[in-house]
Coordinates of C-alpha atoms in Angstrom, one line a residue:
X19 CA 96.4 112.0 143.4
X20 CA 96.5 113.6 139.9
X21 CA 94.0 112.8 137.2
X22 CA 96.9 111.3 135.2
X23 CA 97.7 108.8 137.9
X24 CA 94.1 108.0 138.4
X25 CA 93.7 106.8 134.9
X26 CA 96.7 104.5 134.7
X27 CA 97.0 101.1 136.2
X28 CA 99.7 101.1 138.9
X29 CA 103.0 99.3 138.4
X30 CA 104.8 97.7 141.3
X31 CA 108.3 98.9 142.3
X32 CA 110.9 96.7 143.9
X33 CA 109.9 97.7 147.4
X34 CA 106.3 96.8 146.8
X35 CA 105.0 100.3 146.4
X36 CA 102.9 101.3 143.5
X37 CA 103.6 104.1 141.0
X38 CA 101.9 105.3 137.9
X39 CA 104.0 105.0 134.7
X40 CA 102.2 108.0 133.3
X41 CA 102.9 110.3 136.3
X42 CA 106.6 109.4 136.3
X43 CA 107.0 109.8 132.5
X44 CA 108.6 113.0 131.2
X45 CA 107.1 115.0 128.4
X46 CA 109.9 113.9 126.2
X47 CA 109.3 110.3 127.0
X48 CA 105.6 110.7 126.2
X49 CA 106.4 112.4 122.9
X50 CA 108.7 109.5 122.0
X51 CA 106.0 107.0 122.7
X52 CA 103.4 109.0 120.7
X53 CA 105.8 108.9 117.8
X54 CA 106.5 105.2 118.2
X55 CA 102.7 104.6 118.3
X56 CA 101.9 106.5 115.1
X57 CA 104.9 105.6 113.0
X58 CA 103.3 102.4 111.8
X59 CA 100.2 104.4 110.8
X60 CA 102.6 106.8 109.0
X61 CA 104.1 103.9 107.0
X62 CA 100.7 102.5 106.2
X63 CA 99.2 105.7 104.8
X64 CA 102.5 106.7 103.1
X65 CA 102.1 103.5 101.1
X66 CA 98.5 104.2 100.4
X67 CA 99.3 107.7 99.2
X68 CA 102.0 106.7 96.8
X69 CA 100.0 103.8 95.5
X70 CA 97.0 106.1 94.9
X71 CA 99.2 108.7 93.2
X72 CA 100.9 106.2 90.9
X73 CA 97.8 104.1 90.3
X74 CA 97.7 105.0 86.7
X75 CA 101.3 104.0 86.2
X76 CA 100.9 100.8 88.3
X77 CA 97.9 99.9 86.2
X78 CA 99.9 100.2 83.0
X79 CA 102.9 98.3 84.4
X80 CA 101.0 95.4 86.0
X81 CA 97.5 95.4 84.6
X82 CA 97.7 96.4 80.9
X83 CA 94.4 96.9 79.1
X84 CA 93.2 98.5 75.9
X85 CA 91.2 101.0 77.9
X86 CA 93.3 103.1 80.3
X87 CA 90.3 103.6 82.6
X88 CA 89.9 99.8 82.9
X89 CA 93.6 99.5 83.7
X90 CA 93.4 102.1 86.5
X91 CA 90.2 100.4 87.9
X92 CA 92.1 97.1 88.0
X93 CA 94.9 98.9 89.9
X94 CA 92.4 100.3 92.4
X95 CA 90.8 96.9 92.7
X96 CA 94.1 95.4 93.8
X97 CA 94.4 98.4 96.2
X98 CA 91.1 97.3 97.6
X99 CA 92.2 93.6 97.8
X100 CA 94.5 94.4 100.6
X101 CA 91.5 95.4 102.7
X102 CA 90.1 91.8 102.5
X103 CA 92.7 90.7 105.0
X104 CA 92.2 93.6 107.4
X105 CA 89.3 92.1 109.4
X106 CA 91.4 88.9 110.0
X107 CA 94.4 91.0 111.0
X108 CA 92.2 93.1 113.2
X109 CA 90.9 90.1 115.0
X110 CA 94.1 88.1 115.3
X111 CA 96.5 91.0 116.0
X112 CA 94.1 93.0 118.0
X113 CA 93.5 90.1 120.4
X114 CA 97.3 89.5 120.4
X115 CA 97.8 93.2 121.5
X116 CA 95.3 92.7 124.4
X117 CA 96.9 89.5 125.6
X118 CA 100.6 89.9 124.9
X119 CA 100.8 93.7 125.2
X120 CA 100.9 96.7 122.8
X121 CA 104.6 96.6 122.2
X122 CA 105.0 93.1 120.6
X123 CA 101.9 93.7 118.5
X124 CA 103.2 97.1 117.2
X125 CA 106.6 95.7 116.4
X126 CA 105.1 92.8 114.4
X127 CA 102.7 95.0 112.4
X128 CA 105.3 97.4 111.2
X129 CA 107.7 94.7 110.2
X130 CA 105.0 93.0 108.0
X131 CA 104.0 96.3 106.4
X132 CA 107.6 97.0 105.5
X133 CA 108.0 93.6 103.8
X134 CA 104.9 94.3 101.7
X135 CA 106.1 97.8 100.7
X136 CA 109.5 96.4 99.6
X137 CA 107.7 93.7 97.6
X138 CA 105.8 96.3 95.6
X139 CA 108.8 98.5 95.1
X140 CA 110.9 95.6 93.7
X141 CA 108.2 93.7 91.8
X142 CA 109.0 92.9 88.1
X143 CA 106.4 94.2 85.7
X144 CA 103.8 92.3 83.6
X145 CA 106.0 92.7 80.6
X146 CA 108.9 90.9 82.4
X147 CA 107.2 88.0 84.1
X148 CA 103.6 87.9 82.9
X149 CA 100.8 87.0 85.2
X150 CA 103.2 86.4 88.1
X151 CA 103.6 90.2 88.3
X152 CA 100.1 91.1 89.3
X153 CA 100.0 88.1 91.6
X154 CA 103.0 89.4 93.4
X155 CA 101.4 92.8 93.9
X156 CA 98.2 91.1 95.2
X157 CA 100.2 89.0 97.7
X158 CA 102.1 92.1 98.9
X159 CA 98.8 94.0 99.4
X160 CA 97.3 91.0 101.3
X161 CA 100.3 90.9 103.7
X162 CA 100.0 94.7 104.2
X163 CA 96.3 94.4 104.8
X164 CA 96.8 91.7 107.5
X165 CA 99.3 93.8 109.3
X166 CA 97.4 97.0 109.0
X167 CA 94.3 95.3 110.4
X168 CA 96.0 95.0 113.8
X169 CA 97.9 98.3 113.7
X170 CA 95.1 100.7 114.4
X171 CA 93.8 99.3 117.6
X172 CA 97.1 98.7 119.3
X173 CA 98.4 102.1 118.3
X174 CA 95.3 104.0 119.3
X175 CA 95.1 102.2 122.7
X176 CA 98.8 103.1 123.3
X177 CA 98.1 106.8 122.6
X178 CA 95.0 106.8 124.8
X179 CA 96.7 105.0 127.8
X180 CA 100.1 106.8 127.9
X181 CA 100.0 110.1 129.7
X182 CA 97.4 112.0 131.7
X183 CA 93.6 112.1 131.2
X184 CA 93.6 115.8 130.4
X185 CA 95.3 115.3 127.0
X186 CA 93.8 112.1 125.8
X187 CA 92.0 113.8 122.9
X188 CA 95.2 115.5 121.8
X189 CA 97.3 112.4 121.9
X190 CA 94.7 110.2 120.2
X191 CA 94.3 112.9 117.4
X192 CA 97.8 112.2 116.3
X193 CA 96.6 108.8 115.0
X194 CA 94.7 110.8 112.4
X195 CA 97.3 113.6 112.1
X196 CA 99.9 111.0 111.2
X197 CA 97.7 110.0 108.3
X198 CA 98.0 113.6 107.1
X199 CA 101.7 113.6 107.7
X200 CA 102.1 110.4 105.7
X201 CA 99.9 111.7 102.9
X202 CA 101.8 115.0 102.9
X203 CA 105.1 113.1 102.8
X204 CA 103.9 110.7 100.1
X205 CA 102.2 113.4 97.9
X206 CA 105.1 115.8 98.4
X207 CA 107.5 113.1 97.3
X208 CA 105.3 112.1 94.3
X209 CA 105.0 115.7 93.2
X210 CA 108.7 116.3 93.6
X211 CA 109.5 113.2 91.5
X212 CA 107.0 114.4 88.9
X213 CA 108.8 117.7 88.5
X214 CA 112.3 116.2 88.7
X215 CA 111.9 113.1 86.5
X216 CA 110.7 112.9 82.9
X217 CA 107.4 111.0 82.2
X218 CA 109.3 108.1 80.7
X219 CA 111.5 107.8 83.7
X220 CA 108.6 107.9 86.1
X221 CA 106.8 105.2 84.2
X222 CA 110.0 103.1 83.9
X223 CA 111.3 103.1 87.5
X224 CA 110.7 106.4 89.2
X225 CA 107.4 105.2 90.7
X226 CA 109.3 102.6 92.7
X227 CA 111.3 105.1 94.7
X228 CA 108.6 106.0 97.2
X229 CA 107.9 102.4 98.0
X230 CA 111.5 101.6 98.6
X231 CA 112.0 104.7 100.7
X232 CA 109.0 103.7 102.8
X233 CA 110.7 100.5 103.9
X234 CA 113.3 102.7 105.6
X235 CA 110.7 103.8 108.1
X236 CA 110.4 100.3 109.5
X237 CA 113.8 100.0 111.3
X238 CA 113.1 103.3 113.0
X239 CA 109.7 102.2 114.1
X240 CA 110.9 98.8 115.3
X241 CA 113.6 100.5 117.4
X242 CA 111.2 102.9 118.9
X243 CA 108.5 100.4 119.6
X244 CA 110.9 98.0 121.3
X245 CA 111.6 100.7 123.9
X246 CA 107.9 101.3 124.8
X247 CA 107.4 100.9 128.5
X248 CA 104.2 99.2 129.4
X249 CA 102.7 97.1 132.1
X250 CA 102.1 93.4 131.6
X251 CA 98.5 93.0 130.3
X252 CA 95.9 91.6 132.7
X253 CA 94.9 88.0 132.5
X254 CA 91.4 88.7 131.3
X255 CA 91.5 89.7 127.6
X256 CA 88.0 88.6 126.4
X257 CA 84.5 89.6 127.4
X258 CA 82.9 86.5 128.8
X259 CA 79.3 85.7 128.1
X260 CA 78.4 86.4 131.8
X261 CA 80.0 89.9 131.6
X262 CA 77.1 92.3 132.4
X263 CA 78.6 94.9 130.1
X264 CA 79.2 92.5 127.1
X265 CA 76.1 93.9 125.3
X266 CA 77.3 97.4 125.7
X267 CA 80.7 96.5 124.2
X268 CA 79.1 94.8 121.2
X269 CA 76.8 97.8 120.7
X270 CA 79.8 100.2 120.8
X271 CA 81.7 97.9 118.4
X272 CA 78.9 98.3 115.8
X273 CA 78.7 102.0 116.4
X274 CA 82.5 102.2 115.9
X275 CA 82.2 100.5 112.5
X276 CA 79.5 102.9 111.2
X277 CA 81.1 105.9 112.9
X278 CA 84.3 105.3 111.0
X279 CA 82.6 104.4 107.7
X280 CA 81.7 107.9 106.5
X281 CA 85.0 109.5 107.5
X282 CA 87.0 106.6 106.0
X283 CA 85.2 107.1 102.6
X284 CA 86.0 110.9 102.9
X285 CA 89.6 110.2 103.6
X286 CA 90.2 107.9 100.6
X287 CA 88.3 110.1 98.2
X288 CA 89.6 113.5 99.3
X289 CA 93.2 112.6 100.1
X290 CA 93.9 109.7 97.8
X291 CA 91.4 109.6 94.9
X292 CA 91.4 113.3 94.2
X293 CA 94.6 113.4 92.1
X294 CA 93.3 110.7 89.8
X295 CA 89.9 112.5 89.7
X296 CA 91.5 115.8 88.8
X297 CA 93.5 114.1 85.9
X298 CA 90.8 111.9 84.5
X299 CA 87.6 114.0 84.9
X300 CA 88.7 117.6 85.5
X301 CA 91.4 117.6 82.9
X302 CA 94.1 119.0 85.1
X303 CA 97.8 118.3 84.4
X304 CA 99.2 115.4 86.5
X305 CA 101.9 117.5 88.1
X306 CA 99.4 120.1 89.2
X307 CA 96.8 117.6 90.3
X308 CA 99.1 116.1 92.9
X309 CA 99.1 119.5 94.7
X310 CA 95.5 118.8 95.6
X311 CA 96.7 115.9 97.8
X312 CA 99.4 118.0 99.3
X313 CA 96.8 120.6 100.4
X314 CA 94.4 118.1 101.9
X315 CA 97.2 116.4 103.8
X316 CA 98.5 119.6 105.2
X317 CA 95.1 120.6 106.6
X318 CA 94.8 117.1 108.2
X319 CA 98.3 117.3 109.8
X320 CA 97.8 120.8 111.2
X321 CA 94.1 120.8 112.3
X322 CA 93.7 117.3 113.8
X323 CA 95.9 118.0 116.9
X324 CA 94.1 121.4 117.3
X325 CA 90.7 119.8 117.3
X326 CA 91.9 117.0 119.6
X327 CA 93.2 119.6 122.1
X328 CA 90.0 121.6 121.8
X329 CA 88.0 118.6 122.8
X330 CA 90.2 118.2 125.8
X331 CA 89.6 121.8 126.8
X332 CA 85.9 121.4 126.3
X333 CA 85.8 118.1 128.3
X334 CA 83.6 116.8 125.5
X335 CA 84.2 114.9 122.2
X336 CA 80.8 114.8 120.6
X337 CA 80.0 118.5 120.0
X338 CA 83.0 119.0 117.7
X339 CA 82.6 115.6 116.1
X340 CA 79.0 116.1 115.2
X341 CA 79.4 119.7 114.1
X342 CA 82.2 118.8 111.7
X343 CA 80.2 116.0 110.2
X344 CA 77.1 118.1 109.7
X345 CA 79.2 120.8 108.0
X346 CA 80.8 118.2 105.7
X347 CA 77.4 116.9 104.7
X348 CA 76.2 120.4 103.9
X349 CA 79.3 121.5 101.9
X350 CA 80.1 118.3 99.9
X351 CA 77.7 118.9 97.0
X352 CA 78.6 122.7 96.5
X353 CA 82.3 121.9 96.7
X354 CA 82.1 119.2 94.0
X355 CA 79.7 121.3 91.9
X356 CA 82.2 124.2 91.8
X357 CA 85.1 121.9 91.0
X358 CA 83.3 120.2 88.1
X359 CA 82.0 123.5 86.7
X360 CA 85.1 125.6 87.1
X361 CA 88.0 123.0 86.9
X362 CA 91.2 124.8 87.8
X363 CA 93.8 124.2 90.4
X364 CA 92.9 127.3 92.6
X365 CA 89.2 126.2 92.7
X366 CA 90.1 122.6 93.5
X367 CA 92.5 123.6 96.3
X368 CA 90.0 126.1 97.8
X369 CA 87.2 123.5 97.8
X370 CA 89.4 120.8 99.3
X371 CA 90.7 123.0 102.0
X372 CA 87.2 123.9 103.2
X373 CA 86.1 120.3 103.1
X374 CA 89.2 119.2 105.0
X375 CA 88.5 121.7 107.8
X376 CA 85.1 120.1 108.3
X377 CA 86.5 116.6 107.9
X378 CA 89.2 117.0 110.6
X379 CA 86.7 118.6 113.0
X380 CA 84.4 115.7 112.6
X381 CA 87.1 113.0 112.9
X382 CA 89.9 114.0 115.3
X383 CA 87.9 114.1 118.6
X384 CA 86.2 110.8 117.5
X385 CA 89.6 109.0 117.7
X386 CA 89.4 109.5 121.4
X387 CA 85.7 109.1 121.8
X388 CA 85.5 105.6 120.2
X389 CA 88.3 103.8 122.1
X390 CA 87.3 105.6 125.4
X391 CA 84.0 103.6 125.2
X392 CA 85.9 100.3 125.7
X393 CA 87.8 99.0 128.7
X394 CA 91.6 98.7 128.6
X395 CA 91.7 94.9 128.5
X396 CA 89.5 94.8 125.4
X397 CA 90.3 98.1 123.8
X398 CA 92.8 97.0 121.1
X399 CA 90.8 94.0 120.0
X400 CA 87.5 95.8 119.6
X401 CA 89.0 98.8 118.0
X402 CA 91.2 96.9 115.6
X403 CA 88.4 94.6 114.4
X404 CA 85.8 97.4 114.1
X405 CA 88.3 99.7 112.3
X406 CA 89.5 96.9 110.0
X407 CA 85.9 95.9 108.9
X408 CA 84.8 99.5 108.4
X409 CA 87.9 100.6 106.4
X410 CA 87.8 97.3 104.4
X411 CA 84.1 97.6 103.4
X412 CA 84.0 101.4 103.0
X413 CA 87.4 103.0 102.8
X414 CA 89.3 100.4 100.8
X415 CA 86.6 100.4 98.1
X416 CA 86.0 104.1 98.1
X417 CA 88.2 104.9 95.1
X418 CA 86.9 101.9 93.1
X419 CA 83.3 102.8 93.9
X420 CA 83.8 106.5 93.1
X421 CA 85.3 105.6 89.7
X422 CA 82.7 103.0 89.0
X423 CA 79.8 105.4 89.9
X424 CA 81.1 108.0 87.5
X425 CA 81.5 105.5 84.7
X426 CA 78.0 103.9 85.1
X427 CA 76.2 107.2 85.7
X428 CA 78.3 109.5 83.5
X429 CA 78.0 112.1 86.3
X430 CA 81.2 113.6 87.7
X431 CA 79.2 114.5 90.9
X432 CA 78.7 110.8 91.8
X433 CA 81.5 110.7 94.4
X434 CA 79.9 113.6 96.3
X435 CA 76.5 111.8 96.6
X436 CA 78.3 108.6 97.8
X437 CA 80.2 110.5 100.4
X438 CA 77.1 112.3 101.7
X439 CA 75.2 109.1 102.3
X440 CA 78.2 107.5 104.1
X441 CA 78.8 110.6 106.3
X442 CA 75.1 110.8 107.3
X443 CA 75.3 107.2 108.5
X444 CA 78.5 107.9 110.5
X445 CA 76.8 111.0 112.0
X446 CA 73.9 109.0 113.3
X447 CA 76.3 106.4 114.8
X448 CA 78.6 108.8 116.6
X449 CA 75.6 110.6 118.1
X450 CA 74.8 107.3 119.9
X451 CA 78.1 107.0 121.8
X452 CA 78.4 107.9 125.5
X453 CA 80.2 111.2 126.0
X454 CA 83.7 110.4 127.5
X455 CA 85.6 113.6 127.5
X456 CA 85.7 113.9 131.3
X457 CA 85.3 110.2 132.0
X458 CA 87.9 108.3 134.1
X459 CA 88.8 105.3 131.8
X460 CA 87.6 101.9 132.8
X461 CA 90.7 99.9 133.3

């Protein structure tokens, strides 16, 4: 029996024999399911990217204030509001994915995210309907947050469970690579619109285009996800109090929260906050600043699958994960120092590219390591809730905290110090996981 078939629960054929879905699945079918699993993550981070890139415009349109920095902080606060609903979505939809199956949960989450994206793209401005405008944006972000809370666990579990054991790291890495693809798509579209449209047109209606285009991803995702082939979930979908491993699961749940924390802060600062940082604090032109996000996104898209496959070849997740995080800790301060002292596009791009090489090394293998430490019947629920809490507390507030720290300290290096502290915490957490590279998954 192959390793692939050993790691999949058997499905029963009409004649009563058993067969492994993974072993009978062609490479093309596996690629289709991988794409179906990550397309919701793609939509999520596409929305994040365009919201971050147009935060200054959204702040003026929906949260007008005398001080432009206050206006942008209000826009980032609403961005963070969506993360309030993530833990609830992670618990409710993660449990739903374990009990009803990955497919129905993934179909529901992408539909809800699309509705939220359309609501932002079509929302009247403050000048048109007054206070109802920011309330509509807040409601859309809350709906998106609820859906996104359940998306991660179900999608990551699908990537881990579909296919052979030898490529689990590679497949799981696409969850992070899809974030890079979404950020690249969003930043590339934002940069293109910035060059094609005048500033007045962008402020008037041009910023709405990416949100409305993002909703077109949903029908494709729903179609693909409806055709995912999976086995009916087992009856047990909760860890009973008499489960001898319950303490281990809870411990791994806490480790997952803190393992994600530092890398989530790094994601939102380097890939989403950086264009605003370049404009407001480095004095770079808006059109040029958006290229910083394009560079960071490209590295994420290209390097995550490479590091994921590398961890498969090594048969270990932790060496690359820890090495990447240590390198990121060491290089964050010098990178921000050179950006603030020599503010130019080439310097910013070079610094970001180096940081992103470290970030992807420290993150991609972890996207297999963390879910591999949970059994199949609990994997989506534990991962969704842990990811939702971590991203809500740390990632969703990262841009707001970074901007606030600069304002209260007057130090443009403040985001680097905040990132260093968070990544140190995540390094300690990931070091405490059991190595799972060559482990047969607990079904």
